[in-house]
Amino acid sequence: MSEKIKVLVSDDNQEFAKTLVNYLTKDEDLEVVGVARDGEEAFEMIATQKPDVALIDIIMPHLDGLGVLERLNSSDLEKKPMCIILSAVGQDKIT
């Protein structure tokens, strides 16, 4: 039996994060190891929880999704997750 894929969810929209967590936990191969509400918390949880995958909202308070990616890129963390950026933004110019 293989280990579960550890996933971190990072989104300031609590309702969307809850929906995402509920969806992910239905898959027996995935384990949600944390939910961060802003970019600072996301980076700290990545460092401590060491997820395999991080789902990161692009627009968050304190540190946005791109800031999290930049911080991860310049960090000396031993294990960096595969990152997937999420956005509910519908305007092409912002995206």
Coordinates of N, CA, C and O in Angstrom, one line a residue:
M1 N 0.8 -1.2 0.0 CA 0.0 0.0 0.0 C 0.9 1.2 0.0 O 1.8 1.4 0.8
S2 N 0.7 2.2 -0.9 CA 1.5 3.4 -1.0 C 1.0 4.4 -0.1 O -0.2 4.4 0.4
E3 N 1.9 5.4 0.2 CA 1.5 6.5 1.1 C 0.5 7.4 0.4 O 0.6 7.6 -0.8
K4 N -0.3 8.1 1.2 CA -1.2 9.1 0.6 C -0.5 10.3 0.2 O 0.6 10.7 0.8
I5 N -1.0 11.0 -0.8 CA -0.5 12.3 -1.3 C -0.9 13.3 -0.3 O -2.1 13.5 -0.1
K6 N 0.0 14.1 0.3 CA -0.3 15.1 1.3 C -0.6 16.4 0.6 O 0.2 16.9 -0.2
V7 N -1.8 17.0 0.9 CA -2.2 18.2 0.2 C -2.4 19.3 1.2 O -3.0 19.1 2.2
L8 N -1.9 20.5 0.9 CA -2.2 21.7 1.6 C -3.1 22.6 0.8 O -2.9 22.8 -0.4
V9 N -4.2 23.1 1.4 CA -5.1 24.1 0.8 C -4.9 25.4 1.4 O -4.8 25.6 2.6
S10 N -4.7 26.4 0.5 CA -4.5 27.8 0.9 C -5.4 28.8 0.2 O -5.2 29.0 -1.0
D11 N -6.4 29.2 0.9 CA -7.4 30.2 0.3 C -8.1 31.0 1.4 O -8.4 30.4 2.5
D12 N -8.2 32.3 1.2 CA -8.8 33.1 2.2 C -10.3 33.0 2.2 O -11.0 33.4 3.2
N13 N -10.9 32.4 1.2 CA -12.4 32.2 1.1 C -12.7 30.9 1.9 O -12.5 29.8 1.3
Q14 N -13.2 31.0 3.1 CA -13.4 29.8 3.9 C -14.4 28.9 3.3 O -14.2 27.7 3.5
E15 N -15.4 29.4 2.7 CA -16.4 28.5 2.1 C -15.8 27.7 1.0 O -16.0 26.5 0.9
F16 N -15.0 28.3 0.1 CA -14.4 27.6 -1.0 C -13.4 26.6 -0.5 O -13.3 25.5 -1.0
A17 N -12.6 27.0 0.5 CA -11.6 26.1 1.1 C -12.3 24.8 1.7 O -11.8 23.7 1.5
K18 N -13.4 25.1 2.3 CA -14.2 23.9 2.9 C -14.7 23.0 1.8 O -14.6 21.8 2.0
T19 N -15.2 23.6 0.8 CA -15.7 22.8 -0.4 C -14.6 22.0 -1.0 O -14.7 20.8 -1.3
L20 N -13.4 22.6 -1.1 CA -12.3 21.9 -1.7 C -11.8 20.8 -0.8 O -11.5 19.7 -1.3
V21 N -11.7 21.0 0.5 CA -11.3 20.0 1.4 C -12.3 18.8 1.4 O -11.9 17.7 1.4
N22 N -13.6 19.1 1.4 CA -14.6 18.0 1.3 C -14.4 17.2 0.1 O -14.5 16.0 0.1
Y23 N -14.1 17.8 -1.0 CA -13.9 17.1 -2.3 C -12.7 16.3 -2.2 O -12.7 15.1 -2.6
L24 N -11.6 16.8 -1.8 CA -10.3 16.1 -1.7 C -10.3 14.9 -0.8 O -9.7 13.9 -1.0
T25 N -11.0 15.1 0.3 CA -11.0 14.0 1.3 C -11.8 12.8 0.9 O -11.7 11.7 1.5
K26 N -12.6 12.9 -0.2 CA -13.3 11.8 -0.7 C -12.4 10.8 -1.5 O -12.7 9.7 -1.7
D27 N -11.2 11.3 -1.9 CA -10.2 10.5 -2.6 C -9.3 9.8 -1.5 O -8.6 10.4 -0.8
E28 N -9.4 8.5 -1.5 CA -8.6 7.7 -0.5 C -7.1 7.8 -0.7 O -6.4 7.5 0.2
D29 N -6.6 8.3 -1.8 CA -5.2 8.5 -2.0 C -4.7 9.8 -1.6 O -3.5 10.1 -1.7
L30 N -5.6 10.7 -1.2 CA -5.2 12.1 -0.7 C -5.4 12.3 0.7 O -6.4 11.8 1.3
E31 N -4.6 13.1 1.4 CA -4.7 13.5 2.8 C -4.5 15.0 2.9 O -3.4 15.5 2.5
V32 N -5.5 15.7 3.3 CA -5.4 17.2 3.5 C -4.7 17.4 4.8 O -5.2 17.0 5.9
V33 N -3.5 18.0 4.8 CA -2.7 18.2 6.0 C -2.8 19.5 6.6 O -2.3 19.8 7.7
G34 N -3.6 20.4 5.9 CA -3.8 21.7 6.5 C -4.5 22.7 5.6 O -4.6 22.4 4.4
V35 N -5.1 23.7 6.2 CA -5.8 24.8 5.4 C -5.2 26.1 5.9 O -5.4 26.4 7.1
A36 N -4.6 26.8 5.0 CA -4.1 28.2 5.4 C -5.0 29.2 4.9 O -5.6 29.1 3.8
R37 N -5.1 30.3 5.6 CA -6.1 31.4 5.2 C -5.4 32.6 4.6 O -6.0 33.6 4.2
D38 N -4.0 32.6 4.6 CA -3.3 33.7 3.9 C -1.9 33.1 3.5 O -1.6 32.0 3.9
G39 N -1.2 33.9 2.7 CA 0.1 33.5 2.2 C 1.1 33.2 3.2 O 1.9 32.3 3.1
E40 N 1.2 34.0 4.3 CA 2.2 33.8 5.3 C 1.9 32.5 6.0 O 2.9 31.7 6.2
E41 N 0.7 32.2 6.3 CA 0.3 31.0 7.0 C 0.6 29.8 6.0 O 1.1 28.7 6.5
A42 N 0.3 30.0 4.7 CA 0.6 28.9 3.8 C 2.1 28.5 3.7 O 2.4 27.4 3.8
F43 N 3.0 29.6 3.7 CA 4.4 29.3 3.7 C 4.8 28.5 4.9 O 5.6 27.6 4.9
E44 N 4.4 29.0 6.1 CA 4.7 28.3 7.4 C 4.2 26.9 7.4 O 4.9 26.0 7.8
M45 N 3.0 26.7 6.9 CA 2.5 25.3 6.9 C 3.2 24.4 5.9 O 3.4 23.2 6.1
I46 N 3.7 25.0 4.8 CA 4.5 24.2 3.8 C 5.8 23.8 4.5 O 6.2 22.6 4.4
A47 N 6.4 24.7 5.2 CA 7.6 24.4 5.9 C 7.4 23.3 7.0 O 8.3 22.4 7.2
T48 N 6.3 23.3 7.7 CA 6.1 22.4 8.8 C 5.4 21.1 8.4 O 5.8 20.0 8.9
Q49 N 4.4 21.2 7.6 CA 3.6 20.0 7.2 C 4.2 19.2 6.1 O 3.9 18.1 5.9
K50 N 5.1 19.9 5.3 CA 5.8 19.2 4.1 C 4.8 18.5 3.2 O 5.0 17.3 2.9
P51 N 3.8 19.2 2.7 CA 2.9 18.6 1.7 C 3.6 18.2 0.4 O 4.6 18.8 0.0
D52 N 3.0 17.3 -0.3 CA 3.4 16.9 -1.6 C 2.9 17.9 -2.7 O 3.6 18.2 -3.7
V53 N 1.7 18.4 -2.4 CA 1.0 19.3 -3.3 C 0.4 20.5 -2.5 O -0.1 20.3 -1.4
A54 N 0.6 21.7 -3.0 CA 0.0 22.9 -2.3 C -1.0 23.6 -3.3 O -0.5 23.9 -4.4
L55 N -2.2 23.7 -3.0 CA -3.2 24.4 -3.8 C -3.3 25.8 -3.2 O -3.7 26.0 -2.1
I56 N -2.8 26.8 -4.0 CA -2.7 28.2 -3.5 C -3.5 29.2 -4.3 O -3.4 29.3 -5.5
D57 N -4.3 29.9 -3.5 CA -5.1 31.0 -4.2 C -4.1 32.1 -4.6 O -3.2 32.4 -3.8
I58 N -4.4 32.7 -5.7 CA -3.4 33.7 -6.2 C -3.6 35.1 -5.4 O -2.7 35.8 -5.2
I59 N -4.9 35.3 -5.0 CA -5.1 36.6 -4.3 C -5.5 36.3 -2.8 O -6.6 35.7 -2.5
M60 N -4.6 36.6 -1.9 CA -4.8 36.4 -0.5 C -4.2 37.5 0.3 O -3.3 38.2 -0.2
P61 N -4.6 37.7 1.5 CA -4.0 38.8 2.4 C -2.6 38.4 2.8 O -2.2 37.3 2.8
H62 N -1.9 39.5 3.2 CA -0.5 39.4 3.8 C 0.5 39.0 2.8 O 1.6 39.6 2.7
L63 N 0.3 37.9 2.0 CA 1.2 37.5 1.0 C 0.4 36.7 0.0 O -0.3 35.8 0.3
D64 N 0.4 37.2 -1.3 CA -0.4 36.6 -2.3 C 0.3 35.2 -2.8 O 1.4 34.9 -2.4
G65 N -0.5 34.6 -3.7 CA 0.0 33.3 -4.2 C 1.4 33.4 -4.9 O 2.2 32.5 -4.7
L66 N 1.6 34.4 -5.7 CA 2.9 34.6 -6.3 C 4.0 34.8 -5.3 O 5.1 34.4 -5.5
G67 N 3.6 35.6 -4.2 CA 4.6 35.8 -3.2 C 5.0 34.5 -2.5 O 6.2 34.3 -2.1
V68 N 4.0 33.6 -2.3 CA 4.3 32.3 -1.7 C 5.3 31.5 -2.6 O 6.3 31.0 -2.2
L69 N 5.0 31.6 -3.9 CA 5.9 30.9 -4.9 C 7.3 31.5 -4.9 O 8.3 30.7 -4.9
E70 N 7.4 32.8 -4.8 CA 8.7 33.4 -4.8 C 9.5 33.1 -3.5 O 10.7 32.8 -3.5
R71 N 8.8 33.1 -2.4 CA 9.4 32.7 -1.1 C 9.9 31.3 -1.1 O 11.0 30.9 -0.6
L72 N 9.1 30.4 -1.7 CA 9.4 29.0 -1.8 C 10.7 28.8 -2.7 O 11.6 28.0 -2.4
N73 N 10.7 29.5 -3.8 CA 11.8 29.4 -4.7 C 13.1 29.9 -4.1 O 14.2 29.3 -4.4
S74 N 13.1 30.9 -3.2 CA 14.3 31.4 -2.6 C 14.6 30.8 -1.3 O 15.6 31.1 -0.7
S75 N 13.7 29.8 -0.9 CA 14.0 29.2 0.4 C 14.9 28.0 0.3 O 15.2 27.5 -0.8
D76 N 15.4 27.6 1.5 CA 16.3 26.4 1.5 C 15.6 25.2 2.0 O 16.2 24.3 2.6
L77 N 14.2 25.2 1.9 CA 13.5 24.0 2.3 C 13.9 22.7 1.7 O 14.2 22.7 0.5
E78 N 14.0 21.7 2.4 CA 14.5 20.4 1.9 C 13.5 19.8 0.9 O 13.9 19.3 -0.1
K79 N 12.2 20.0 1.2 CA 11.2 19.4 0.4 C 10.2 20.6 0.0 O 9.6 21.2 0.8
K80 N 10.1 20.8 -1.3 CA 9.2 21.8 -1.8 C 8.0 21.1 -2.5 O 8.3 20.2 -3.3
P81 N 6.8 21.5 -2.3 CA 5.7 20.9 -2.9 C 5.5 21.2 -4.4 O 6.0 22.3 -4.8
M82 N 4.7 20.4 -5.1 CA 4.3 20.8 -6.4 C 3.1 21.8 -6.1 O 2.3 21.5 -5.3
C83 N 3.2 22.9 -6.7 CA 2.2 24.0 -6.5 C 1.2 24.2 -7.6 O 1.6 24.2 -8.8
I84 N 0.0 24.3 -7.2 CA -1.1 24.6 -8.2 C -1.7 25.9 -7.7 O -2.2 26.0 -6.6
I85 N -1.7 26.9 -8.6 CA -2.3 28.2 -8.3 C -3.8 28.2 -8.7 O -4.1 27.8 -9.9
L86 N -4.6 28.7 -7.8 CA -6.1 28.8 -8.1 C -6.5 30.2 -8.2 O -5.9 31.1 -7.5
S87 N -7.5 30.5 -9.0 CA -8.0 31.9 -9.0 C -9.4 31.9 -9.4 O -9.8 31.1 -10.3
A88 N -10.2 32.7 -8.8 CA -11.6 32.9 -9.1 C -11.8 34.2 -9.9 O -12.9 34.6 -10.2
V89 N -10.7 34.8 -10.2 CA -10.7 36.1 -10.9 C -11.1 35.9 -12.4 O -10.6 35.0 -13.0
G90 N -12.1 36.6 -12.8 CA -12.6 36.4 -14.2 C -12.1 37.4 -15.2 O -12.4 37.3 -16.4
Q91 N -11.3 38.4 -14.7 CA -10.8 39.4 -15.7 C -9.5 39.0 -16.2 O -8.5 38.7 -15.5
D92 N -9.4 38.9 -17.6 CA -8.2 38.5 -18.2 C -7.0 39.3 -17.9 O -5.9 38.8 -17.7
K93 N -7.1 40.6 -17.8 CA -6.0 41.5 -17.5 C -5.4 41.2 -16.1 O -4.2 41.2 -16.0
I94 N -6.2 40.9 -15.1 CA -5.7 40.5 -13.8 C -5.0 39.2 -13.8 O -4.0 39.0 -13.3
T95 N -5.7 38.2 -14.5 CA -5.2 36.9 -14.6 C -3.8 36.9 -15.3 O -2.9 36.2 -14.9

